[in-house]
mmCIF file of C-alpha atoms in Angstrom:
data_model
loop_
_atom_site.group_PDB
_atom_site.id
_atom_site.type_symbol
_atom_site.label_atom_id
_atom_site.label_comp_id
_atom_site.label_asym_id
_atom_site.label_seq_id
_atom_site.Cartn_x
_atom_site.Cartn_y
_atom_site.Cartn_z
ATOM 1 C CA MET G 1 -107.603 15.293 -56.939
ATOM 2 C CA ALA G 2 -103.676 15.741 -56.473
ATOM 3 C CA GLU G 3 -101.628 12.865 -56.145
ATOM 4 C CA ILE G 4 -97.756 13.106 -56.101
ATOM 5 C CA LEU G 5 -95.107 10.540 -56.826
ATOM 6 C CA GLY G 6 -91.395 11.250 -56.184
ATOM 7 C CA LEU G 7 -88.483 9.891 -58.038
ATOM 8 C CA GLY G 8 -84.784 10.372 -57.710
ATOM 9 C CA ALA G 9 -82.602 9.648 -60.826
ATOM 10 C CA THR G 10 -79.418 10.751 -62.580
ATOM 11 C CA HIS G 11 -78.351 12.225 -65.899
ATOM 12 C CA TYR G 12 -74.618 11.295 -66.439
ATOM 13 C CA PRO G 13 -73.640 11.983 -69.941
ATOM 14 C CA GLY G 14 -71.404 8.982 -70.267
ATOM 15 C CA PHE G 15 -74.468 6.660 -70.546
ATOM 16 C CA TRP G 16 -75.387 7.993 -74.145
ATOM 17 C CA MET G 17 -71.719 7.397 -75.206
ATOM 18 C CA HIS G 18 -70.036 4.213 -76.381
ATOM 19 C CA ASP G 19 -68.414 1.990 -73.848
ATOM 20 C CA ASP G 20 -64.800 3.151 -74.649
ATOM 21 C CA ASP G 21 -65.925 6.686 -74.385
ATOM 22 C CA MET G 22 -67.814 6.445 -71.133
ATOM 23 C CA SER G 23 -64.669 7.226 -68.900
ATOM 24 C CA VAL G 24 -64.139 10.488 -70.847
ATOM 25 C CA ILE G 25 -64.155 12.564 -67.819
ATOM 26 C CA LEU G 26 -61.444 10.610 -65.783
ATOM 27 C CA LYS G 27 -59.330 10.626 -69.000
ATOM 28 C CA ARG G 28 -59.529 14.199 -69.072
ATOM 29 C CA THR G 29 -58.537 14.426 -65.414
ATOM 30 C CA LEU G 30 -55.637 12.239 -66.027
ATOM 31 C CA ASN G 31 -54.289 14.478 -69.001
ATOM 32 C CA GLY G 32 -54.992 17.640 -67.115
ATOM 33 C CA LYS G 33 -52.562 19.738 -64.910
ATOM 34 C CA ARG G 34 -54.864 19.963 -61.773
ATOM 35 C CA LEU G 35 -54.035 16.391 -60.923
ATOM 36 C CA ASP G 36 -51.194 15.343 -58.525
ATOM 37 C CA PRO G 37 -48.642 13.706 -60.869
ATOM 38 C CA ALA G 38 -48.414 10.774 -58.390
ATOM 39 C CA LEU G 39 -52.214 10.093 -58.961
ATOM 40 C CA LYS G 40 -51.654 9.577 -62.660
ATOM 41 C CA ASP G 41 -49.888 6.412 -61.845
ATOM 42 C CA THR G 42 -52.488 3.606 -61.560
ATOM 43 C CA ARG G 43 -50.341 1.842 -58.888
ATOM 44 C CA ASN G 44 -51.227 4.794 -56.508
ATOM 45 C CA TRP G 45 -55.075 4.096 -57.065
ATOM 46 C CA PRO G 46 -57.324 2.340 -54.766
ATOM 47 C CA GLU G 47 -57.519 -1.368 -55.657
ATOM 48 C CA ALA G 48 -61.345 -1.342 -56.576
ATOM 49 C CA MET G 49 -60.548 1.651 -58.919
ATOM 50 C CA ARG G 50 -57.606 -0.269 -60.687
ATOM 51 C CA GLU G 51 -60.025 -3.220 -61.209
ATOM 52 C CA GLU G 52 -62.781 -0.961 -62.635
ATOM 53 C CA TRP G 53 -60.150 0.669 -65.045
ATOM 54 C CA GLY G 54 -58.814 -2.620 -65.978
ATOM 55 C CA ASP G 55 -56.660 -2.984 -68.949
ATOM 56 C CA ASP G 56 -59.074 -1.302 -71.372
ATOM 57 C CA GLU G 57 -59.645 2.003 -69.581
ATOM 58 C CA GLY G 58 -62.899 1.047 -68.179
ATOM 59 C CA ALA G 59 -64.550 -0.118 -71.293
ATOM 60 C CA ALA G 60 -65.581 -3.503 -70.068
ATOM 61 C CA ALA G 61 -66.861 -1.919 -66.839
ATOM 62 C CA ALA G 62 -68.759 0.724 -68.702
ATOM 63 C CA GLY G 63 -71.227 -1.773 -70.277
ATOM 64 C CA ARG G 64 -72.045 -3.475 -66.915
ATOM 65 C CA HIS G 65 -72.373 -0.090 -65.198
ATOM 66 C CA ARG G 66 -74.796 1.423 -67.763
ATOM 67 C CA ALA G 67 -76.897 -1.841 -67.912
ATOM 68 C CA ARG G 68 -77.299 -1.716 -64.153
ATOM 69 C CA CYS G 69 -78.234 2.077 -64.123
ATOM 70 C CA PHE G 70 -80.679 1.478 -67.111
ATOM 71 C CA ARG G 71 -82.502 -1.359 -65.408
ATOM 72 C CA ALA G 72 -83.156 1.308 -62.663
ATOM 73 C CA PHE G 73 -84.403 3.749 -65.361
ATOM 74 C CA ASP G 74 -86.599 1.038 -66.886
ATOM 75 C CA GLU G 75 -88.145 0.561 -63.374
ATOM 76 C CA GLN G 76 -88.703 4.252 -62.983
ATOM 77 C CA ARG G 77 -90.272 4.501 -66.425
ATOM 78 C CA ARG G 78 -92.578 1.618 -65.503
ATOM 79 C CA LEU G 79 -93.668 3.479 -62.443
ATOM 80 C CA LEU G 80 -94.050 6.604 -64.430
ATOM 81 C CA ASP G 81 -96.453 4.923 -66.848
ATOM 82 C CA ALA G 82 -98.361 3.166 -64.157
ATOM 83 C CA PHE G 83 -98.925 6.579 -62.230
ATOM 84 C CA GLN G 84 -99.819 8.452 -65.506
ATOM 85 C CA PRO G 85 -98.725 11.846 -64.304
ATOM 86 C CA ASP G 86 -100.487 15.036 -65.764
ATOM 87 C CA PHE G 87 -97.029 16.357 -65.732
ATOM 88 C CA ILE G 88 -93.602 15.803 -64.342
ATOM 89 C CA LEU G 89 -91.756 18.641 -62.339
ATOM 90 C CA MET G 90 -88.125 17.947 -62.881
ATOM 91 C CA PHE G 91 -85.186 19.347 -60.605
ATOM 92 C CA GLY G 92 -82.064 19.590 -62.595
ATOM 93 C CA ASP G 93 -78.748 21.922 -62.674
ATOM 94 C CA ASP G 94 -77.195 23.851 -65.656
ATOM 95 C CA GLN G 95 -73.434 23.690 -66.042
ATOM 96 C CA TYR G 96 -72.862 26.683 -68.129
ATOM 97 C CA GLU G 97 -75.579 26.007 -70.653
ATOM 98 C CA ASN G 98 -78.406 28.210 -70.645
ATOM 99 C CA PHE G 99 -77.152 30.260 -67.705
ATOM 100 C CA THR G 100 -73.897 31.899 -68.151
ATOM 101 C CA GLU G 101 -72.138 35.419 -67.574
ATOM 102 C CA ASP G 102 -75.319 37.245 -68.235
ATOM 103 C CA VAL G 103 -77.577 35.941 -65.369
ATOM 104 C CA VAL G 104 -77.350 33.255 -62.831
ATOM 105 C CA PRO G 105 -80.677 32.675 -61.067
ATOM 106 C CA PRO G 106 -80.892 30.460 -57.850
ATOM 107 C CA PHE G 107 -83.947 28.905 -59.414
ATOM 108 C CA CYS G 108 -85.872 28.886 -62.740
ATOM 109 C CA VAL G 109 -88.919 27.480 -63.949
ATOM 110 C CA TYR G 110 -89.280 26.818 -67.769
ATOM 111 C CA LEU G 111 -92.803 27.338 -69.340
ATOM 112 C CA ALA G 112 -92.729 25.919 -72.563
ATOM 113 C CA ASP G 113 -95.413 24.271 -74.700
ATOM 114 C CA THR G 114 -92.888 22.227 -76.591
ATOM 115 C CA MET G 115 -89.015 21.604 -76.106
ATOM 116 C CA ALA G 116 -86.831 20.610 -78.934
ATOM 117 C CA SER G 117 -83.058 19.401 -77.940
ATOM 118 C CA ARG G 118 -79.906 18.277 -79.868
ATOM 119 C CA PRO G 119 -77.887 16.417 -77.055
ATOM 120 C CA TYR G 120 -75.356 14.884 -79.490
ATOM 121 C CA ASP G 121 -74.592 18.232 -81.470
ATOM 122 C CA VAL G 122 -71.523 18.907 -79.208
ATOM 123 C CA PRO G 123 -69.112 21.510 -80.498
ATOM 124 C CA GLU G 124 -65.682 20.225 -81.602
ATOM 125 C CA SER G 125 -64.171 21.655 -78.453
ATOM 126 C CA SER G 126 -66.285 19.625 -76.204
ATOM 127 C CA PRO G 127 -64.547 16.758 -74.339
ATOM 128 C CA PHE G 128 -67.473 14.647 -75.121
ATOM 129 C CA PRO G 129 -67.873 12.864 -78.201
ATOM 130 C CA GLY G 130 -70.854 13.143 -80.456
ATOM 131 C CA ARG G 131 -71.271 9.509 -81.337
ATOM 132 C CA ASN G 132 -73.825 7.603 -79.178
ATOM 133 C CA GLN G 133 -74.891 4.128 -78.305
ATOM 134 C CA TRP G 134 -77.983 4.271 -80.101
ATOM 135 C CA ASN G 135 -76.139 5.305 -83.256
ATOM 136 C CA GLU G 136 -78.545 8.315 -83.813
ATOM 137 C CA PRO G 137 -77.318 10.985 -85.855
ATOM 138 C CA LYS G 138 -75.368 13.890 -84.254
ATOM 139 C CA THR G 139 -78.131 16.374 -85.169
ATOM 140 C CA ALA G 140 -80.976 14.168 -83.872
ATOM 141 C CA THR G 141 -83.712 16.391 -82.406
ATOM 142 C CA PHE G 142 -85.891 15.271 -79.645
ATOM 143 C CA ARG G 143 -88.994 16.892 -78.625
ATOM 144 C CA HIS G 144 -90.902 16.907 -75.571
ATOM 145 C CA THR G 145 -94.157 18.392 -74.332
ATOM 146 C CA GLY G 146 -94.272 20.939 -71.525
ATOM 147 C CA HIS G 147 -97.171 21.917 -69.342
ATOM 148 C CA PRO G 148 -97.044 25.782 -68.795
ATOM 149 C CA GLU G 149 -100.235 25.781 -67.038
ATOM 150 C CA GLY G 150 -99.025 23.612 -64.360
ATOM 151 C CA GLY G 151 -95.725 25.665 -64.083
ATOM 152 C CA ARG G 152 -97.749 29.031 -64.062
ATOM 153 C CA TYR G 153 -100.021 27.464 -61.132
ATOM 154 C CA LEU G 154 -96.785 26.591 -59.187
ATOM 155 C CA LEU G 155 -95.151 29.918 -59.629
ATOM 156 C CA ASN G 156 -98.247 31.780 -58.557
ATOM 157 C CA ARG G 157 -98.966 29.791 -55.548
ATOM 158 C CA LEU G 158 -95.173 30.116 -54.553
ATOM 159 C CA ASN G 159 -95.566 33.768 -55.039
ATOM 160 C CA GLU G 160 -98.440 34.172 -52.788
ATOM 161 C CA ALA G 161 -96.415 32.368 -50.262
ATOM 162 C CA GLY G 162 -93.741 34.780 -50.432
ATOM 163 C CA LEU G 163 -91.559 32.811 -52.727
ATOM 164 C CA ALA G 164 -91.239 34.714 -56.078
ATOM 165 C CA LEU G 165 -89.240 32.690 -58.655
ATOM 166 C CA PRO G 166 -87.896 33.537 -61.817
ATOM 167 C CA TYR G 167 -89.314 31.711 -65.049
ATOM 168 C CA ALA G 168 -88.793 31.627 -68.688
ATOM 169 C CA TYR G 169 -90.755 30.654 -71.783
ATOM 170 C CA ARG G 170 -87.599 30.399 -73.981
ATOM 171 C CA LEU G 171 -84.314 28.579 -73.454
ATOM 172 C CA ARG G 172 -81.267 30.336 -74.686
ATOM 173 C CA TYR G 173 -79.136 27.263 -75.025
ATOM 174 C CA ASP G 174 -78.640 26.558 -78.638
ATOM 175 C CA ARG G 175 -78.996 22.792 -77.986
ATOM 176 C CA GLY G 176 -82.394 23.012 -76.146
ATOM 177 C CA LEU G 177 -82.800 21.583 -72.707
ATOM 178 C CA PRO G 178 -79.527 21.418 -70.614
ATOM 179 C CA HIS G 179 -78.107 17.955 -70.230
ATOM 180 C CA ALA G 180 -79.533 17.564 -66.662
ATOM 181 C CA PHE G 181 -82.946 17.396 -68.160
ATOM 182 C CA ILE G 182 -82.735 15.941 -71.832
ATOM 183 C CA ASN G 183 -80.385 13.059 -70.464
ATOM 184 C CA THR G 184 -82.952 11.926 -67.830
ATOM 185 C CA LEU G 185 -85.625 12.070 -70.520
ATOM 186 C CA LEU G 186 -83.392 10.136 -72.838
ATOM 187 C CA TYR G 187 -82.603 7.540 -70.390
ATOM 188 C CA LEU G 188 -86.301 7.119 -69.155
ATOM 189 C CA ASP G 189 -86.721 6.376 -72.783
ATOM 190 C CA ALA G 190 -83.777 4.252 -73.472
ATOM 191 C CA GLY G 191 -85.874 1.763 -75.579
ATOM 192 C CA ARG G 192 -87.023 4.618 -77.709
ATOM 193 C CA ARG G 193 -90.691 3.796 -77.397
ATOM 194 C CA GLY G 194 -91.324 7.756 -77.209
ATOM 195 C CA PHE G 195 -92.025 9.705 -74.065
ATOM 196 C CA PRO G 196 -95.596 10.819 -73.576
ATOM 197 C CA HIS G 197 -95.425 12.616 -70.189
ATOM 198 C CA PRO G 198 -95.466 16.436 -70.186
ATOM 199 C CA VAL G 199 -92.346 17.942 -68.317
ATOM 200 C CA VAL G 200 -91.977 21.291 -66.326
ATOM 201 C CA PRO G 201 -88.152 21.560 -65.937
ATOM 202 C CA PHE G 202 -87.207 23.413 -62.734
ATOM 203 C CA HIS G 203 -83.383 24.688 -62.588
ATOM 204 C CA VAL G 204 -81.618 24.710 -59.440
ATOM 205 C CA ASN G 205 -78.282 26.498 -59.370
ATOM 206 C CA CYS G 206 -76.203 23.555 -57.888
ATOM 207 C CA TYR G 207 -72.726 24.902 -58.975
ATOM 208 C CA GLY G 208 -73.160 28.349 -57.123
ATOM 209 C CA GLY G 209 -69.536 30.150 -57.115
ATOM 210 C CA ASP G 210 -68.075 27.422 -59.045
ATOM 211 C CA LEU G 211 -70.553 27.907 -62.239
ATOM 212 C CA ILE G 212 -68.559 30.879 -63.946
ATOM 213 C CA ARG G 213 -65.050 30.338 -62.820
ATOM 214 C CA MET G 214 -65.314 26.557 -63.696
ATOM 215 C CA HIS G 215 -67.796 26.720 -66.563
ATOM 216 C CA GLY G 216 -69.919 24.358 -64.644
ATOM 217 C CA GLY G 217 -67.033 21.946 -63.967
ATOM 218 C CA LEU G 218 -66.103 21.746 -67.705
ATOM 219 C CA ALA G 219 -62.805 23.944 -67.385
ATOM 220 C CA PRO G 220 -60.002 24.375 -64.996
ATOM 221 C CA PRO G 221 -60.971 26.766 -62.142
ATOM 222 C CA SER G 222 -59.974 30.265 -62.699
ATOM 223 C CA GLU G 223 -58.736 32.220 -59.422
ATOM 224 C CA ALA G 224 -61.613 33.309 -57.273
ATOM 225 C CA GLY G 225 -61.550 36.857 -56.330
ATOM 226 C CA ALA G 226 -61.209 38.209 -52.654
ATOM 227 C CA GLU G 227 -65.172 38.177 -52.803
ATOM 228 C CA PRO G 228 -66.197 34.969 -54.538
ATOM 229 C CA ASP G 229 -69.265 34.558 -56.850
ATOM 230 C CA PRO G 230 -72.576 33.911 -54.695
ATOM 231 C CA ALA G 231 -73.042 30.291 -53.447
ATOM 232 C CA SER G 232 -75.799 28.033 -54.510
ATOM 233 C CA PRO G 233 -79.065 28.287 -52.637
ATOM 234 C CA SER G 234 -78.573 26.784 -48.990
ATOM 235 C CA PRO G 235 -79.716 23.362 -48.437
ATOM 236 C CA ARG G 236 -82.174 24.874 -45.746
ATOM 237 C CA GLN G 237 -83.529 27.319 -48.552
ATOM 238 C CA SER G 238 -83.726 24.416 -51.018
ATOM 239 C CA PHE G 239 -85.429 22.175 -48.539
ATOM 240 C CA GLU G 240 -88.173 24.569 -47.538
ATOM 241 C CA LEU G 241 -88.764 25.444 -51.041
ATOM 242 C CA GLY G 242 -89.508 21.700 -51.733
ATOM 243 C CA ARG G 243 -91.916 21.800 -48.832
ATOM 244 C CA ALA G 244 -93.625 24.786 -50.329
ATOM 245 C CA ILE G 245 -93.550 23.056 -53.803
ATOM 246 C CA ALA G 246 -95.411 20.077 -52.196
ATOM 247 C CA ARG G 247 -98.100 22.181 -50.604
ATOM 248 C CA ALA G 248 -98.777 24.096 -53.743
ATOM 249 C CA LEU G 249 -99.231 20.828 -55.740
ATOM 250 C CA ALA G 250 -101.095 18.993 -53.153
ATOM 251 C CA ALA G 251 -103.786 21.621 -53.681
ATOM 252 C CA SER G 252 -103.767 21.418 -57.249
ATOM 253 C CA PRO G 253 -106.033 19.249 -59.600
ATOM 254 C CA TRP G 254 -103.173 17.438 -61.129
ATOM 255 C CA ARG G 255 -101.202 14.164 -60.698
ATOM 256 C CA VAL G 256 -97.751 15.279 -60.589
ATOM 257 C CA ALA G 257 -94.473 13.161 -60.500
ATOM 258 C CA ILE G 258 -91.640 15.235 -58.933
ATOM 259 C CA VAL G 259 -88.214 14.068 -60.167
ATOM 260 C CA ALA G 260 -84.853 15.166 -58.977
ATOM 261 C CA SER G 261 -81.942 14.221 -61.331
ATOM 262 C CA SER G 262 -78.452 14.340 -60.333
ATOM 263 C CA SER G 263 -75.725 11.875 -59.426
ATOM 264 C CA TRP G 264 -74.149 12.438 -56.106
ATOM 265 C CA SER G 265 -70.355 13.149 -55.205
ATOM 266 C CA HIS G 266 -68.429 14.069 -58.403
ATOM 267 C CA ALA G 267 -65.010 13.223 -58.849
ATOM 268 C CA PHE G 268 -64.041 16.292 -60.452
ATOM 269 C CA LEU G 269 -65.659 18.202 -57.774
ATOM 270 C CA THR G 270 -64.042 16.181 -54.699
ATOM 271 C CA PRO G 271 -60.776 17.899 -53.373
ATOM 272 C CA ARG G 272 -60.130 15.320 -50.675
ATOM 273 C CA HIS G 273 -59.489 12.712 -53.273
ATOM 274 C CA GLY G 274 -57.477 15.021 -55.487
ATOM 275 C CA TRP G 275 -60.439 15.289 -57.904
ATOM 276 C CA LEU G 276 -59.827 11.657 -59.013
ATOM 277 C CA TYR G 277 -62.787 9.698 -57.833
ATOM 278 C CA PRO G 278 -65.957 10.501 -55.635
ATOM 279 C CA ASP G 279 -66.533 10.717 -51.858
ATOM 280 C CA HIS G 280 -67.928 7.278 -51.297
ATOM 281 C CA GLU G 281 -67.905 7.728 -47.562
ATOM 282 C CA SER G 282 -70.123 10.904 -47.644
ATOM 283 C CA ASP G 283 -72.418 9.366 -50.264
ATOM 284 C CA ARG G 284 -72.950 6.459 -48.082
ATOM 285 C CA ALA G 285 -73.786 8.594 -45.098
ATOM 286 C CA ARG G 286 -76.424 10.299 -47.478
ATOM 287 C CA LEU G 287 -77.967 6.818 -48.538
ATOM 288 C CA ASP G 288 -78.155 5.684 -44.863
ATOM 289 C CA GLU G 289 -79.996 8.947 -44.012
ATOM 290 C CA LEU G 290 -82.274 8.335 -47.245
ATOM 291 C CA THR G 291 -83.044 4.831 -46.226
ATOM 292 C CA ARG G 292 -83.491 5.507 -42.542
ATOM 293 C CA GLY G 293 -85.685 8.699 -42.769
ATOM 294 C CA GLY G 294 -82.751 10.964 -42.002
ATOM 295 C CA PHE G 295 -83.450 12.825 -45.451
ATOM 296 C CA ARG G 296 -85.993 14.790 -43.343
ATOM 297 C CA GLN G 297 -83.130 16.720 -41.723
ATOM 298 C CA TRP G 298 -81.218 17.384 -44.950
ATOM 299 C CA ASP G 299 -82.145 21.077 -44.213
ATOM 300 C CA THR G 300 -79.159 20.798 -41.612
ATOM 301 C CA LEU G 301 -76.566 20.080 -44.170
ATOM 302 C CA THR G 302 -74.449 23.022 -45.332
ATOM 303 C CA THR G 303 -73.190 24.220 -48.560
ATOM 304 C CA ALA G 304 -69.518 24.021 -47.328
ATOM 305 C CA SER G 305 -70.036 20.443 -46.391
ATOM 306 C CA LEU G 306 -71.727 19.324 -49.678
ATOM 307 C CA GLU G 307 -69.026 21.052 -51.629
ATOM 308 C CA ALA G 308 -66.167 19.519 -49.723
ATOM 309 C CA ALA G 309 -67.639 16.184 -50.508
ATOM 310 C CA GLY G 310 -68.104 17.050 -54.290
ATOM 311 C CA GLN G 311 -71.970 16.748 -53.611
ATOM 312 C CA HIS G 312 -73.030 20.017 -55.304
ATOM 313 C CA GLU G 313 -75.699 18.403 -57.329
ATOM 314 C CA LEU G 314 -77.305 16.735 -54.323
ATOM 315 C CA LEU G 315 -79.176 20.127 -53.742
ATOM 316 C CA ASN G 316 -81.654 18.755 -56.619
ATOM 317 C CA TRP G 317 -82.319 15.874 -54.377
ATOM 318 C CA ILE G 318 -82.670 18.200 -51.297
ATOM 319 C CA VAL G 319 -85.582 20.048 -52.753
ATOM 320 C CA LEU G 320 -87.211 16.700 -53.525
ATOM 321 C CA ALA G 321 -86.403 15.805 -49.910
ATOM 322 C CA GLY G 322 -88.300 18.725 -48.749
ATOM 323 C CA ALA G 323 -91.197 18.030 -50.852
ATOM 324 C CA MET G 324 -91.474 14.411 -49.547
ATOM 325 C CA THR G 325 -91.089 15.386 -46.021
ATOM 326 C CA GLU G 326 -93.872 17.604 -46.234
ATOM 327 C CA LEU G 327 -96.062 14.807 -47.870
ATOM 328 C CA GLY G 328 -94.945 12.210 -45.547
ATOM 329 C CA HIS G 329 -93.685 9.968 -48.284
ATOM 330 C CA ARG G 330 -91.104 7.287 -47.522
ATOM 331 C CA PRO G 331 -88.464 6.488 -50.060
ATOM 332 C CA ARG G 332 -87.947 2.938 -51.483
ATOM 333 C CA ILE G 333 -84.175 2.559 -52.996
ATOM 334 C CA ILE G 334 -84.297 0.903 -56.429
ATOM 335 C CA ASP G 335 -80.624 0.757 -56.636
ATOM 336 C CA TYR G 336 -77.427 2.629 -55.502
ATOM 337 C CA ILE G 337 -74.353 2.288 -57.625
ATOM 338 C CA GLU G 338 -70.700 3.398 -56.774
ATOM 339 C CA THR G 339 -67.922 3.931 -59.097
ATOM 340 C CA TYR G 340 -64.399 5.070 -59.079
ATOM 341 C CA VAL G 341 -64.021 5.448 -63.015
ATOM 342 C CA PHE G 342 -67.343 6.907 -64.110
ATOM 343 C CA ASN G 343 -67.250 10.283 -62.427
ATOM 344 C CA ALA G 344 -69.936 10.036 -59.666
ATOM 345 C CA ASN G 345 -71.937 7.632 -57.663
ATOM 346 C CA ARG G 346 -75.778 7.094 -58.378
ATOM 347 C CA CYS G 347 -78.912 6.543 -56.471
ATOM 348 C CA PHE G 348 -82.369 5.546 -58.002
ATOM 349 C CA ALA G 349 -85.187 5.979 -55.597
ATOM 350 C CA VAL G 350 -88.908 6.174 -55.557
ATOM 351 C CA PHE G 351 -91.347 7.913 -53.148
ATOM 352 C CA ASP G 352 -94.478 6.291 -53.639
ATOM 353 C CA PRO G 353 -97.908 8.232 -52.987
ATOM 354 C CA ALA G 354 -99.120 7.738 -49.349
#
């Protein structure tokens, strides 16, 4: 009989880096041309940001921030192991990894028996260092099991409901799973005990019109044309898709954990703070909605409001919110962690089976 667990997590690349590398995105912003020169002076920063930055460019704060987040990941791993899902359906975005100029689907389901990933094998041009806090080799390969039968079942039920979605049997990204997926799996196994649960990755195009012109946020934006690239799927479309996914899986024979992986407001996507730090006010509003049940109205959010707050990746959570609304599941916040220095705020939540 079907039973469904919901989890909301994150996938920040900095967590696998050494403490003195973890603020790499902020350092890149400070060295770039996009930032107002006045904001390069720490005296013009919010006091809390100066404290977090400290006299070591955030290195001491990095260890504390990671440890707190990993405690939340450990709790989610405990919940997963206790639930023993037949598979995990994981919503994650793509930042110019598997999808580039040749095709940009709104959604895509990966139907793989096994997936091999090399998350640390970054090119020399990458702003991210290849060294990692586990001291694993740069070419370390991580293998995860898929559940193509569950993926095909979901695709067929959605198709019958009038929602035909793209799918793929092979990843084009030369390092395997895009970071939204592989990082989440690495952090759910931070103790390196092994990860036995099969995974069906479900891509959500969170970056929309910014994907190509900003290379998923990894490059300065090129000029948008008079007619910009298409936006992400709308919050309403994503929410309704989540509801349809829940209906399909509730009628299945499997125990499924639905996981949304993303941080919330991202500094490098937040224009109202000069791309220096996240939009805490908007994230606190989302947290209040999540806590009080207002997530059931996340279909009324707009793409414009999400992008103004740097909350592009919240779309992953909106699909989850639709699914949990359909099932009547209520969230329990494991932790909510704000930061000025480490690019984005993070929420960890569980939606227990009814």
